[in-house]
Coordinates of C-alpha atoms in Angstrom, one line a residue:
R174 CA 0.1 -0.1 0.0
Y175 CA 2.7 2.6 1.1
A176 CA 5.1 1.9 -1.8
T177 CA 2.2 2.2 -4.4
R178 CA 1.7 6.0 -3.1
A179 CA 5.0 6.7 -2.5
L180 CA 6.6 5.5 -6.0
Q181 CA 3.6 7.3 -7.6
C182 CA 2.1 4.1 -9.2
A183 CA -0.9 4.0 -10.9
G184 CA -2.3 1.5 -8.6
G185 CA -1.2 -2.1 -6.5
L186 CA -2.5 -5.3 -6.0
H187 CA -1.5 -7.8 -3.2
V188 CA -2.0 -11.6 -3.1
R189 CA -2.0 -13.5 0.1
R190 CA -3.5 -16.6 1.6
S191 CA -6.7 -15.7 3.6
P192 CA -6.2 -15.3 7.3
L193 CA -10.0 -16.7 7.8
D194 CA -9.6 -19.8 5.5
S195 CA -6.3 -21.5 4.4
K196 CA -7.9 -22.8 1.4
I197 CA -8.6 -19.1 0.0
Q198 CA -6.2 -17.0 -1.5
D199 CA -7.2 -13.1 -1.7
I200 CA -6.4 -10.7 -4.5
K201 CA -6.5 -7.1 -2.8
F202 CA -6.6 -4.1 -5.6
F203 CA -5.5 -0.8 -4.5
D204 CA -5.5 2.8 -6.1
D205 CA -3.2 5.2 -6.9
D206 CA -3.1 5.8 -3.1
G207 CA -2.8 2.8 -1.7
L208 CA -6.4 2.5 -0.7
D209 CA -9.2 -0.2 -1.5
L210 CA -10.9 0.2 -4.7
P211 CA -14.2 1.7 -4.3
T212 CA -17.0 -1.1 -4.3
K213 CA -18.3 0.2 -7.3
K214 CA -14.8 -0.6 -9.0
E215 CA -14.3 -3.9 -7.4
K216 CA -17.7 -5.1 -8.9
G217 CA -16.5 -3.5 -12.2
V218 CA -13.1 -5.6 -12.1
E219 CA -15.3 -8.8 -11.0
T220 CA -17.3 -8.1 -14.1
L221 CA -14.4 -8.0 -16.7
F222 CA -13.0 -10.9 -15.2
Y223 CA -15.6 -13.2 -15.0
R224 CA -17.0 -12.0 -18.6
E225 CA -13.4 -12.2 -19.9
D226 CA -13.5 -9.5 -21.9
F227 CA -10.0 -8.4 -21.9
R228 CA -7.0 -8.8 -24.1
R229 CA -4.6 -11.6 -23.4
V230 CA -0.9 -11.5 -24.5
K231 CA 1.8 -13.8 -25.6
S232 CA 4.0 -15.2 -22.5
E233 CA 6.9 -13.4 -23.6
D234 CA 5.1 -10.1 -23.7
V235 CA 3.8 -10.3 -20.1
G236 CA 6.8 -8.5 -18.7
E237 CA 9.2 -9.1 -15.8
I238 CA 9.2 -8.9 -12.0
A239 CA 10.9 -6.0 -10.6
F240 CA 11.8 -4.9 -6.8
P241 CA 11.5 -1.7 -6.4
A242 CA 14.6 0.1 -4.6
R243 CA 14.1 1.6 -1.2
G244 CA 10.2 0.5 -0.9
V245 CA 11.1 -0.6 2.5
E246 CA 13.6 2.2 3.4
Y247 CA 10.4 4.8 2.4
Y248 CA 7.8 3.5 4.7
L249 CA 10.4 3.2 7.7
E250 CA 11.4 6.9 6.8
G251 CA 7.6 8.0 6.7
F252 CA 6.7 6.0 9.8
M253 CA 9.4 7.4 11.9
N254 CA 8.2 11.0 10.7
G255 CA 4.7 10.3 12.2
V256 CA 5.8 9.3 15.7
D257 CA 7.2 11.1 18.8
E258 CA 10.6 9.2 18.9
S259 CA 11.8 10.9 21.8
A260 CA 9.2 10.3 24.1
I261 CA 9.0 6.6 23.5
R262 CA 12.7 6.5 24.1
Q263 CA 12.1 8.4 27.3
R264 CA 9.7 6.1 28.6
G265 CA 11.4 2.8 27.8
F266 CA 8.9 0.5 27.4
K267 CA 8.8 -3.3 28.0
I268 CA 6.3 -5.1 25.5
V269 CA 5.6 -8.9 24.7
L270 CA 5.0 -9.1 20.7
D271 CA 3.2 -12.0 19.1
Y272 CA 4.2 -11.4 15.5
A273 CA 1.7 -14.7 14.6
F274 CA 4.4 -16.3 12.0
G275 CA 3.4 -12.9 9.5
L276 CA 5.6 -10.7 7.3
A277 CA 6.2 -7.9 10.2
T278 CA 9.2 -9.8 11.4
T279 CA 11.1 -8.5 8.6
V280 CA 10.4 -4.8 9.3
F281 CA 9.4 -4.5 12.8
P282 CA 12.2 -5.3 14.8
A283 CA 14.3 -2.6 13.0
L284 CA 11.5 0.3 14.2
L285 CA 11.2 -1.0 17.7
G286 CA 14.8 -0.9 18.1
K287 CA 15.3 2.6 17.0
L288 CA 12.9 3.3 19.9
K289 CA 14.7 1.5 22.1
A290 CA 12.0 -0.7 23.7
E291 CA 12.5 -4.0 25.1
V292 CA 10.8 -6.5 23.3
V293 CA 10.0 -10.1 24.2
S294 CA 9.1 -11.8 20.8
L295 CA 6.6 -14.6 20.3
N296 CA 6.5 -16.5 17.3
A297 CA 8.8 -14.2 15.2
F298 CA 9.7 -16.0 12.0
V299 CA 7.9 -16.3 8.6
D300 CA 5.8 -19.6 8.3
E301 CA 3.1 -19.6 5.4
T302 CA 1.6 -22.5 7.1
K303 CA 0.6 -20.9 10.0
M304 CA -0.7 -17.9 8.7
T305 CA -4.2 -18.4 8.8
R306 CA -5.4 -18.9 12.5
S307 CA -8.4 -21.0 13.6
A308 CA -10.7 -19.5 16.4
K309 CA -9.4 -21.8 18.6
Q310 CA -5.7 -21.2 17.7
F311 CA -6.4 -17.6 18.0
E312 CA -7.9 -17.8 21.7
A313 CA -5.1 -20.1 22.4
G314 CA -2.4 -17.4 21.5
A315 CA -4.3 -14.8 23.4
K316 CA -4.3 -16.7 26.2
Q317 CA -0.5 -17.2 26.1
L318 CA -0.1 -13.6 25.9
S319 CA -2.2 -12.7 28.6
T320 CA -0.1 -15.3 30.6
I321 CA 3.3 -14.1 29.8
V322 CA 2.5 -10.0 29.9
P323 CA 2.3 -9.9 33.8
T324 CA 4.8 -12.7 34.6
L325 CA 7.4 -10.6 32.7
N326 CA 6.0 -7.4 34.5
A327 CA 6.0 -5.8 30.6
D328 CA 3.9 -2.8 30.2
F329 CA 1.5 -4.2 27.4
G330 CA 1.4 -7.0 25.1
V331 CA 0.4 -7.2 21.5
M332 CA -0.5 -9.9 18.9
L333 CA -0.4 -9.2 15.3
D334 CA -2.5 -10.9 12.6
A335 CA -0.4 -12.4 10.0
G336 CA -0.8 -9.6 7.8
A337 CA 0.1 -6.4 10.3
Q338 CA -3.3 -4.8 10.0
K339 CA -4.9 -5.7 13.3
V340 CA -3.8 -5.6 16.9
F341 CA -5.2 -7.6 19.8
I342 CA -4.0 -5.9 23.2
S343 CA -3.4 -7.3 26.7
D344 CA -2.6 -4.8 29.6
E345 CA 0.0 -5.0 31.9
K346 CA -2.3 -7.2 34.2
G347 CA -2.8 -9.8 31.6
A348 CA -6.6 -8.5 30.6
V349 CA -7.3 -8.9 26.9
L350 CA -9.2 -6.1 25.3
N351 CA -12.2 -7.1 23.1
G352 CA -12.2 -5.1 19.9
D353 CA -14.8 -2.5 21.1
Q354 CA -12.8 -1.4 24.3
A355 CA -9.3 -1.2 22.1
L356 CA -11.5 1.2 19.9
V357 CA -12.3 3.4 22.6
L358 CA -9.0 3.0 24.3
F359 CA -7.5 4.6 21.2
A360 CA -9.8 7.2 20.7
K361 CA -9.3 8.3 24.3
L362 CA -5.7 8.6 24.3
H363 CA -5.7 10.3 20.6
S364 CA -8.0 13.0 22.2
L365 CA -6.0 13.3 25.3
A366 CA -2.5 13.5 23.2
V367 CA -4.1 16.0 20.3
K368 CA -5.8 19.0 20.8
N369 CA -9.5 19.3 19.1
A370 CA -8.7 15.6 18.0
V371 CA -11.4 14.5 15.2
V372 CA -11.8 10.7 15.5
A373 CA -13.4 8.8 12.5
V374 CA -15.4 5.6 13.6
P375 CA -17.8 3.6 11.9
V376 CA -21.2 3.3 12.4
T377 CA -21.0 0.2 14.5
A378 CA -18.9 1.9 17.0
P379 CA -20.0 1.9 21.0
Q380 CA -21.3 5.4 21.7
A381 CA -18.6 5.1 24.5
V382 CA -16.2 6.8 21.7
E383 CA -18.2 10.0 21.8
E384 CA -18.0 10.4 25.4
A385 CA -14.3 9.5 25.5
V386 CA -13.4 12.0 22.4
Q387 CA -16.0 14.5 23.3
A388 CA -15.0 14.6 27.2
N389 CA -11.2 15.8 25.9
G390 CA -12.5 18.6 23.5
G391 CA -12.7 16.6 20.5
R392 CA -15.5 15.2 18.1
V393 CA -16.2 12.1 16.5
L394 CA -16.9 11.7 12.5
R395 CA -19.2 8.6 12.1
C396 CA -18.5 6.8 8.5
G397 CA -19.3 3.7 6.7
T398 CA -18.1 -0.1 7.4
T399 CA -15.9 -0.8 4.7
Y400 CA -12.2 -0.2 4.6
R401 CA -12.3 2.2 1.9
S402 CA -14.9 4.4 4.0
M403 CA -12.8 4.3 7.1
M404 CA -9.7 4.7 4.7
E405 CA -11.2 7.7 3.1
A406 CA -12.4 9.1 6.3
A407 CA -8.8 9.0 8.0
A408 CA -7.4 10.4 4.7
R409 CA -8.8 14.1 5.6
G410 CA -6.7 13.9 8.8
A411 CA -2.7 14.3 8.8
S412 CA -2.1 10.8 9.9
F413 CA 1.1 9.0 8.6
F414 CA -1.1 6.9 5.9
P415 CA -4.7 6.1 6.0
A416 CA -4.6 2.7 6.0
F417 CA -4.8 -0.4 8.5
D418 CA -1.1 -0.9 10.1
A419 CA -0.9 -3.0 13.2
M420 CA 3.0 -2.0 13.6
M421 CA 1.7 2.1 13.7
A422 CA -1.1 1.2 16.5
T423 CA 1.6 -0.7 18.4
V424 CA 4.0 2.1 18.6
K425 CA 1.3 5.0 19.1
L426 CA 0.1 3.0 21.9
M427 CA 3.5 3.6 23.2
E428 CA 3.6 7.3 22.4
Y429 CA 0.0 7.6 23.7
L430 CA 1.1 6.0 27.2
A431 CA 4.0 7.9 27.5
A432 CA 2.2 11.1 27.2
A433 CA -0.7 10.0 29.7
G434 CA 1.7 9.0 32.3
Q435 CA -0.5 6.0 33.4
P436 CA -0.4 2.3 33.0
L437 CA -2.8 0.7 30.5
S438 CA -4.7 -0.9 33.0
E439 CA -5.7 2.7 34.3
V440 CA -6.7 3.8 31.5
V441 CA -9.2 1.2 30.3
R442 CA -10.6 1.1 33.9
G443 CA -11.6 4.7 32.8
I444 CA -13.9 3.4 30.0
P445 CA -17.6 2.9 30.5
G446 CA -19.2 -0.6 30.5
I447 CA -19.8 -1.4 26.6
H448 CA -23.1 -3.4 26.1
V449 CA -22.5 -3.9 22.2
R450 CA -23.8 -7.2 20.7
R451 CA -23.6 -8.6 17.1
S452 CA -25.2 -11.5 15.0
T453 CA -25.3 -12.3 11.5
V454 CA -28.7 -13.4 9.8
P455 CA -28.5 -15.2 6.4
C456 CA -30.4 -14.3 3.4
S457 CA -30.3 -15.0 -0.1
W458 CA -28.8 -12.5 -2.6
E459 CA -32.7 -12.6 -4.2
K460 CA -34.2 -11.5 -1.0
K461 CA -31.9 -8.7 0.3
G462 CA -33.7 -5.7 -2.1
T463 CA -36.7 -7.1 -0.6
V464 CA -35.4 -7.0 3.2
M465 CA -34.0 -3.6 2.9
R466 CA -37.3 -2.3 1.1
R467 CA -39.3 -3.5 4.1
L468 CA -36.9 -2.1 6.5
I469 CA -37.1 1.8 4.6
E470 CA -40.7 1.4 4.9
E471 CA -40.8 0.7 8.8
T472 CA -38.5 3.4 9.3
Q473 CA -41.2 5.6 8.0
S474 CA -43.3 5.1 11.3
H475 CA -40.3 4.9 13.5
D476 CA -40.5 7.8 16.3
G477 CA -36.6 8.0 16.8
K478 CA -33.7 9.3 15.0
I479 CA -32.6 7.3 11.8
E480 CA -28.9 7.4 10.6
L481 CA -28.5 5.7 6.7
V482 CA -24.4 6.2 6.7
D483 CA -23.8 2.7 6.1
G484 CA -27.3 0.6 6.4
V485 CA -30.0 1.5 8.4
K486 CA -29.7 2.7 11.9
L487 CA -32.4 3.0 14.2
W488 CA -32.4 4.8 17.5
F489 CA -34.6 4.1 20.6
G490 CA -33.6 7.0 23.3
A491 CA -29.9 5.9 24.0
S492 CA -30.2 2.6 22.4
W493 CA -29.6 1.8 18.7
V494 CA -30.1 -1.3 16.4
L495 CA -28.1 -1.3 12.8
V496 CA -29.2 -3.8 9.9
L497 CA -26.6 -3.8 7.5
P498 CA -26.4 -5.9 4.3
D499 CA -23.0 -7.8 3.5
S500 CA -21.7 -6.6 0.3
D501 CA -19.9 -10.1 -0.4
K502 CA -21.9 -12.6 1.4
P503 CA -25.9 -13.4 1.4
C504 CA -26.4 -12.4 4.6
F505 CA -27.4 -9.2 6.8
H506 CA -25.4 -7.9 9.9
V507 CA -27.3 -6.8 13.1
D508 CA -25.8 -4.9 15.7
A509 CA -27.4 -3.6 18.9
E510 CA -26.1 -1.3 21.8
A511 CA -28.4 -1.1 24.8
A512 CA -28.0 -0.3 29.0
S513 CA -27.4 -3.9 29.3
S514 CA -26.2 -7.1 27.2
K515 CA -29.6 -8.9 27.9
E516 CA -31.6 -5.5 26.2
A517 CA -28.8 -5.5 23.1
E518 CA -29.5 -9.3 22.4
A519 CA -33.3 -8.9 22.8
M520 CA -33.0 -6.1 20.1
I521 CA -30.8 -7.9 18.0
E522 CA -33.2 -10.8 17.8
R523 CA -36.0 -9.0 17.2
Y524 CA -34.8 -7.3 13.9
A525 CA -33.3 -10.7 13.1
E526 CA -36.8 -12.3 13.1
K527 CA -38.0 -9.4 11.2
I528 CA -35.3 -10.0 8.4
R529 CA -36.2 -13.6 8.6
H530 CA -40.0 -12.7 8.1
W531 CA -39.4 -10.4 5.5
Q532 CA -37.7 -12.9 3.3
A533 CA -39.9 -16.1 3.6

């Protein structure tokens, strides 16, 4: 992604083994800024591919493989310009880092070395046979991380995914944060470190984000749930690079904690309880339009606030439910937030039943 933009290429693509299914290969296309293609262009590429309406060349005219000079160096230079190196070095962090057998092992050690961080590395070698993790393997890895961090008196622990796009965090006491907690944590720390911060989050994020950011004088921008939507929102700011980067997230966590002057568990303790529940409801492609039409019709009699940023989000006082069609699979995602987990689950089941009824 970064090289596509830094080298001023017209676009890029990345081939990988799926992190979710070892039998599937993913091909990711990027535009000239290194961002995911818009959904419309993705569909256009798929249509052309399946229609086979494109020119083929002779084998000798395919081209050649060339490795761009200084590709990694461009990334390292931009990375270090995007962090407060001196603050991190002065704090002297000790962290536990699970590389998950991914390619971050080829880049991240050099960055952490410059930051004078003491790192206990786990699974720190590339193994393509282990890059896809099952739910059971992920849980085992998270448990291992949560055990090692307090044992070694580390400041926190991080488990990366194989593609170094996601982070899973353990505080210094061994408590592993769930996705919503981690999102609110970063929003809070960013708004503490940056005056009048603007934080972009998807419509599925909990309301605790607003509470954390607004309490520190910032504001929240809600965006769509696709990678492209979130990247476009991030691109409006002065970030290092508007893409998912687990290495930058890890280093930014160091920077924010150094500025906050608190251990991670203390910051997490200040986050209010989050009662968000999520579910998936199967729906055939043929019935998706019918379900959405019925849902829109129902919103006409809804008394509360309605948001149409992505899918349909209905508010019931301080609670909300979001119905979102999946763009790649025959299903709907139903998310809800309420005063308690039980209430959120009840809201999800109510709308899941509506979806099942509408497609009957």
